[in-house]
């Protein structure tokens, strides 16, 4: 019973984390047909910025600002990173390769990933940043017979909030309508007078904010160290290909599947906790090459 | 002359459009057959069905007596039915010569070879001879992408011809070619084709072109064959005159 | 009547004589000017000479007072060059194997696990060959699935397969040693049991010889019907199928070959470094191979080796100078290559030698367009 509860809770929390880091990736791919390897770096920057701000404002666990503000600081950190890095990366680099197929952008963003990895080391050094104040502050509760920290559910709340905001933006705003039009046909949208490059910048920035948000809200749960971006990228690749590249809803389903599967593996066969993720990814790609919600596969021949 | 291709009651509908409606026809060895008909009369669909791109909803197609329904384009090509395309399909980043060399390597079933060079002396010799027959004498070391439209069309046909098919299907070999070049293109390719034992089928809009090169003309209309005979016979047919040539009665 | 005779008749009848459909050479970029057979021949001869000269210089390096670490670095670079060569063969068909670490690790762990299990043959050469064979077998299986995929999906599925191996290598520690990996001690190389101060030299020659042999094999492959078919697939898959050749089979064959090269390279790295770890299969290792492939370019079978050497040098020096910025430096180099020199280092070398050749020719004979001549005899041809 305890084990089951743990599986479900861990699964939900891990899925929330996966959704936050994957939603932006899949959204950017959907709009721009670019698989952004540097997405994990934006996550890393979000985590570092948030942790650094927390340590600055509450050195030693208390500061001049009320502690509940730390949650706002996390949000603020994510917004700062997303709003600066997103447009910068898109305008300076991504834009130049957006019409060079799928492979060149993938490799270009790999180069950006390498660069940003060192940027983080240069700015914050190589010692871990421990900023667990927002985490420890919330304490733990007893749920279904087990003690479980409260903070991870905040992460879930953020993920659900992000999902809602994404849904709202895409389906209820003018920007969303333009995005859908660009997704449907880039060229026609351009001739209809839609400023496609600007849509790209907005979409990329939105995706970047989501990645930074993931990093910022995960930061209090972990020790922020160099190289945290590396694993995130590959996990979000797995989630998005399972859900279907380009589908935000697919990313949610993919995140839930991977989250639960992994927490099950952790409980029953801990040796296979990573294996199950990539085995699922392979299986889905073999059965449905475009993922669960990737639309119909267009035969090339 | 034996029958090489036989279509029996072939049906293919795209929604409400009857692209092929109970179509039956036999093609004899060595014939040059022109297919005419208005847009949407099923000409290209017929070629697509024969080459395996489109599957018919009903009916039968036999090549030398064996059914070829359901076979992939690749298998059909290997049996001896090749085609050219309305929009030329070339290896544009390779040279004209290399395009032909690839076709020849595939014809001789050596496309999996990874040790001997593609540019073997024998293959080079044959490739330049074939290319010369199609009018490519100079500049065959230029990329195929540099060719003008007429040249692309010819190269497309030349590649399909080089595979030594029994039947060669040409989908509008002169579309996109300027009026001045039309007859030059047709003269060149029909000259080569007619000197072989190949059964050639070409789709064409220009009646003058059809009259000049086809031994036999098939007039398509709404997915069936409206008339079948020599060009003189067919163009004298009143139904053809109203439906296809658009003349008032 | 055979077709040849028919064609002859057609020629005699004066058909198809008019060469009005000549290519529009004016619109061609200068680098893509065609080559006459004679120029091609001359270029081939020159390419062969250059290849032999480079090989001779490389063979003499140990006598020129090269420090052991530099030989070690070159040995690693050439081993990785083998892996990258496989990646490049696939890239020419526009297939990005973003998971070639799978074969790299498969080759390396074949050696490591065999030795650990007490395999009787303990010489580097047969072990390396076995590494390649095992990787080829894995590729023969994985390729069955992958040959259906193109573009980003090919890349993602490759990644997924390599990550499966990674997770197994990492977690099945009672077999693989987990993150600690396995120490690889290969006592002999081709029967030679070198002393400690000579071991780097022996390994260097060993890997150099294999790399040279494989480069020659790759040269044959890219100029073979299969090699051209891959370029045809890149251009126009539809045409390939309608000519009666199987696209899937061409990709499959190339993939198995690329897998074998990956395994061979991995096995050689294992033997040279003496230690293997799961990271060999991690996605960053695969990314590195793609990186080197782009850095070197696909213009020649030498390009991957040049790329790998430059990569290892930069990494080595940058790491020594400033351990926190070597990735940044590599990333910047990659950025510059993608944005400004899509043909990689090889295209830069080619352009420089062409310019020099043109100048020389212009000085000797001002009347001719000697700029046509470019070192494609040994080249894989540059893609636009």
mmCIF file of C-alpha atoms in Angstrom, chain B residues 15-183:
data_model
loop_
_atom_site.group_PDB
_atom_site.id
_atom_site.type_symbol
_atom_site.label_atom_id
_atom_site.label_comp_id
_atom_site.label_asym_id
_atom_site.label_seq_id
_atom_site.Cartn_x
_atom_site.Cartn_y
_atom_site.Cartn_z
ATOM 1 C CA UNK B 15 -14.188 10.141 -53.824
ATOM 2 C CA UNK B 16 -16.779 10.987 -56.430
ATOM 3 C CA UNK B 17 -14.200 11.345 -59.182
ATOM 4 C CA UNK B 18 -13.953 8.341 -61.445
ATOM 5 C CA UNK B 19 -10.302 8.354 -62.363
ATOM 6 C CA UNK B 20 -10.587 4.852 -63.789
ATOM 7 C CA UNK B 21 -14.017 3.464 -64.476
ATOM 8 C CA UNK B 22 -14.112 -0.086 -65.777
ATOM 9 C CA UNK B 23 -11.131 0.510 -67.985
ATOM 10 C CA UNK B 24 -9.916 -2.311 -70.212
ATOM 11 C CA UNK B 25 -7.122 -2.178 -72.740
ATOM 12 C CA UNK B 26 -4.404 -4.347 -74.245
ATOM 13 C CA UNK B 27 -0.992 -3.121 -75.327
ATOM 14 C CA UNK B 28 1.011 -4.945 -77.938
ATOM 15 C CA UNK B 29 4.747 -5.403 -78.069
ATOM 16 C CA UNK B 30 6.635 -2.656 -79.845
ATOM 17 C CA UNK B 31 3.687 -0.307 -80.183
ATOM 18 C CA UNK B 32 3.939 3.407 -79.656
ATOM 19 C CA UNK B 33 0.730 4.454 -77.992
ATOM 20 C CA UNK B 34 -0.400 8.011 -77.437
ATOM 21 C CA UNK B 35 -2.896 8.767 -74.702
ATOM 22 C CA UNK B 36 -5.012 11.897 -75.021
ATOM 23 C CA UNK B 37 -7.937 13.218 -73.079
ATOM 24 C CA UNK B 38 -9.041 16.213 -71.062
ATOM 25 C CA UNK B 39 -7.688 16.931 -67.593
ATOM 26 C CA UNK B 40 -9.078 14.547 -65.031
ATOM 27 C CA UNK B 41 -9.923 11.889 -67.586
ATOM 28 C CA UNK B 42 -7.682 9.368 -65.847
ATOM 29 C CA UNK B 43 -4.584 9.397 -68.032
ATOM 30 C CA UNK B 44 -2.048 9.890 -65.278
ATOM 31 C CA UNK B 45 -4.001 7.644 -62.927
ATOM 32 C CA UNK B 46 -3.701 4.881 -65.502
ATOM 33 C CA UNK B 47 0.078 5.333 -65.618
ATOM 34 C CA UNK B 48 0.177 5.507 -61.824
ATOM 35 C CA UNK B 49 -1.792 2.287 -61.501
ATOM 36 C CA UNK B 50 0.362 0.427 -63.998
ATOM 37 C CA UNK B 51 3.556 1.535 -62.252
ATOM 38 C CA UNK B 52 2.258 0.660 -58.809
ATOM 39 C CA UNK B 53 1.922 4.148 -57.348
ATOM 40 C CA UNK B 54 -1.861 3.936 -57.073
ATOM 41 C CA UNK B 55 -3.713 0.778 -56.183
ATOM 42 C CA UNK B 56 -6.893 0.143 -58.164
ATOM 43 C CA UNK B 57 -10.108 -0.505 -56.253
ATOM 44 C CA UNK B 58 -11.017 -3.274 -58.634
ATOM 45 C CA UNK B 59 -10.002 -5.021 -61.815
ATOM 46 C CA UNK B 60 -6.871 -6.730 -62.978
ATOM 47 C CA UNK B 61 -3.605 -5.746 -64.620
ATOM 48 C CA UNK B 62 -1.432 -8.385 -66.200
ATOM 49 C CA UNK B 63 2.058 -7.898 -67.486
ATOM 50 C CA UNK B 64 3.134 -10.712 -69.804
ATOM 51 C CA UNK B 65 0.283 -12.742 -68.351
ATOM 52 C CA UNK B 66 1.071 -12.238 -64.649
ATOM 53 C CA UNK B 67 -0.877 -9.971 -62.337
ATOM 54 C CA UNK B 68 1.068 -6.957 -61.100
ATOM 55 C CA UNK B 69 -1.655 -5.582 -58.853
ATOM 56 C CA UNK B 70 -0.368 -4.700 -55.406
ATOM 57 C CA UNK B 71 3.300 -4.779 -56.344
ATOM 58 C CA UNK B 72 5.513 -1.901 -55.226
ATOM 59 C CA UNK B 73 6.803 0.495 -57.906
ATOM 60 C CA UNK B 74 10.275 -0.937 -57.418
ATOM 61 C CA UNK B 75 9.141 -4.483 -58.171
ATOM 62 C CA UNK B 76 7.218 -3.351 -61.223
ATOM 63 C CA UNK B 77 10.237 -1.455 -62.481
ATOM 64 C CA UNK B 78 12.305 -4.594 -62.066
ATOM 65 C CA UNK B 79 9.781 -6.607 -64.067
ATOM 66 C CA UNK B 80 10.247 -4.238 -66.978
ATOM 67 C CA UNK B 81 7.820 -1.338 -66.703
ATOM 68 C CA UNK B 82 9.495 2.011 -66.210
ATOM 69 C CA UNK B 83 8.181 5.526 -66.405
ATOM 70 C CA UNK B 84 9.117 9.139 -66.728
ATOM 71 C CA UNK B 85 7.442 11.881 -64.773
ATOM 72 C CA UNK B 86 5.479 14.986 -65.530
ATOM 73 C CA UNK B 87 7.826 16.825 -63.208
ATOM 74 C CA UNK B 88 11.228 15.340 -64.078
ATOM 75 C CA UNK B 89 12.660 13.234 -61.272
ATOM 76 C CA UNK B 90 16.428 13.503 -61.407
ATOM 77 C CA UNK B 91 19.389 13.370 -59.052
ATOM 78 C CA UNK B 92 19.847 17.094 -59.263
ATOM 79 C CA UNK B 93 23.044 17.402 -57.263
ATOM 80 C CA UNK B 94 24.783 14.773 -59.380
ATOM 81 C CA UNK B 95 26.040 15.251 -62.904
ATOM 82 C CA UNK B 96 24.108 14.216 -65.990
ATOM 83 C CA UNK B 97 26.597 11.436 -66.545
ATOM 84 C CA UNK B 98 26.337 10.222 -62.960
ATOM 85 C CA UNK B 99 22.548 10.136 -63.258
ATOM 86 C CA UNK B 100 22.928 7.794 -66.198
ATOM 87 C CA UNK B 101 25.653 5.731 -64.512
ATOM 88 C CA UNK B 102 23.366 5.097 -61.558
ATOM 89 C CA UNK B 103 20.585 3.951 -63.886
ATOM 90 C CA UNK B 104 22.979 1.581 -65.638
ATOM 91 C CA UNK B 105 24.307 0.167 -62.381
ATOM 92 C CA UNK B 106 20.758 -0.547 -61.267
ATOM 93 C CA UNK B 107 19.888 -2.108 -64.598
ATOM 94 C CA UNK B 108 22.798 -4.517 -64.333
ATOM 95 C CA UNK B 109 21.811 -5.264 -60.715
ATOM 96 C CA UNK B 110 25.110 -3.934 -59.453
ATOM 97 C CA UNK B 111 23.706 -1.169 -57.314
ATOM 98 C CA UNK B 112 24.800 -2.901 -54.100
ATOM 99 C CA UNK B 113 28.403 -3.131 -55.171
ATOM 100 C CA UNK B 114 30.625 -1.214 -52.790
ATOM 101 C CA UNK B 115 34.063 -2.112 -54.048
ATOM 102 C CA UNK B 116 34.191 -1.600 -57.806
ATOM 103 C CA UNK B 117 33.821 2.002 -58.925
ATOM 104 C CA UNK B 118 30.612 3.294 -60.457
ATOM 105 C CA UNK B 119 32.732 4.781 -63.206
ATOM 106 C CA UNK B 120 33.839 1.567 -64.844
ATOM 107 C CA UNK B 121 35.120 1.922 -68.381
ATOM 108 C CA UNK B 122 32.313 -0.174 -69.863
ATOM 109 C CA UNK B 123 29.643 1.701 -67.955
ATOM 110 C CA UNK B 124 31.111 5.081 -68.879
ATOM 111 C CA UNK B 125 31.165 4.059 -72.505
ATOM 112 C CA UNK B 126 27.564 2.927 -72.526
ATOM 113 C CA UNK B 127 26.381 5.921 -70.530
ATOM 114 C CA UNK B 128 27.906 8.455 -72.874
ATOM 115 C CA UNK B 129 26.559 6.563 -75.877
ATOM 116 C CA UNK B 130 23.048 6.487 -74.455
ATOM 117 C CA UNK B 131 23.255 10.125 -73.464
ATOM 118 C CA UNK B 132 24.445 11.016 -76.961
ATOM 119 C CA UNK B 133 21.431 9.228 -78.400
ATOM 120 C CA UNK B 134 19.253 11.516 -76.352
ATOM 121 C CA UNK B 135 21.148 14.562 -77.487
ATOM 122 C CA UNK B 136 23.469 15.019 -74.544
ATOM 123 C CA UNK B 137 26.886 15.276 -76.065
ATOM 124 C CA UNK B 138 28.597 18.209 -74.408
ATOM 125 C CA UNK B 139 28.566 19.083 -70.799
ATOM 126 C CA UNK B 140 27.499 15.763 -69.378
ATOM 127 C CA UNK B 141 29.807 16.521 -66.452
ATOM 128 C CA UNK B 142 27.538 19.363 -65.410
ATOM 129 C CA UNK B 143 25.046 18.922 -62.659
ATOM 130 C CA UNK B 144 21.583 17.810 -63.703
ATOM 131 C CA UNK B 145 20.157 20.838 -61.906
ATOM 132 C CA UNK B 146 21.726 23.112 -64.535
ATOM 133 C CA UNK B 147 19.673 21.647 -67.377
ATOM 134 C CA UNK B 148 16.823 23.630 -68.900
ATOM 135 C CA UNK B 149 13.359 22.088 -68.637
ATOM 136 C CA UNK B 150 13.497 20.358 -72.013
ATOM 137 C CA UNK B 151 16.808 18.790 -71.115
ATOM 138 C CA UNK B 152 15.474 17.600 -67.782
ATOM 139 C CA UNK B 153 12.523 15.987 -69.487
ATOM 140 C CA UNK B 154 14.796 14.206 -71.912
ATOM 141 C CA UNK B 155 17.170 13.057 -69.205
ATOM 142 C CA UNK B 156 14.236 11.746 -67.190
ATOM 143 C CA UNK B 157 13.124 9.714 -70.196
ATOM 144 C CA UNK B 158 16.679 8.648 -70.948
ATOM 145 C CA UNK B 159 17.099 7.273 -67.414
ATOM 146 C CA UNK B 160 13.911 5.234 -67.695
ATOM 147 C CA UNK B 161 14.898 4.069 -71.167
ATOM 148 C CA UNK B 162 18.361 3.033 -70.002
ATOM 149 C CA UNK B 163 16.772 0.477 -67.701
ATOM 150 C CA UNK B 164 15.811 -1.443 -70.870
ATOM 151 C CA UNK B 165 12.166 -1.846 -69.993
ATOM 152 C CA UNK B 166 9.589 -3.805 -71.942
ATOM 153 C CA UNK B 167 7.151 -0.957 -71.486
ATOM 154 C CA UNK B 168 8.115 2.668 -71.128
ATOM 155 C CA UNK B 169 5.426 5.030 -69.847
ATOM 156 C CA UNK B 170 5.990 8.712 -70.494
ATOM 157 C CA UNK B 171 3.843 11.113 -68.519
ATOM 158 C CA UNK B 172 3.569 14.276 -70.622
ATOM 159 C CA UNK B 173 7.104 14.291 -71.970
ATOM 160 C CA UNK B 174 6.647 17.734 -73.506
ATOM 161 C CA UNK B 175 4.774 19.583 -70.777
ATOM 162 C CA UNK B 176 6.759 22.554 -69.631
ATOM 163 C CA UNK B 177 8.847 22.436 -72.787
ATOM 164 C CA UNK B 178 8.592 25.520 -74.946
ATOM 165 C CA UNK B 179 6.632 25.227 -78.200
ATOM 166 C CA UNK B 180 9.821 25.635 -80.216
ATOM 167 C CA UNK B 181 11.515 22.755 -78.466
ATOM 168 C CA UNK B 182 8.551 20.415 -78.355
ATOM 169 C CA UNK B 183 9.164 18.621 -81.601
#
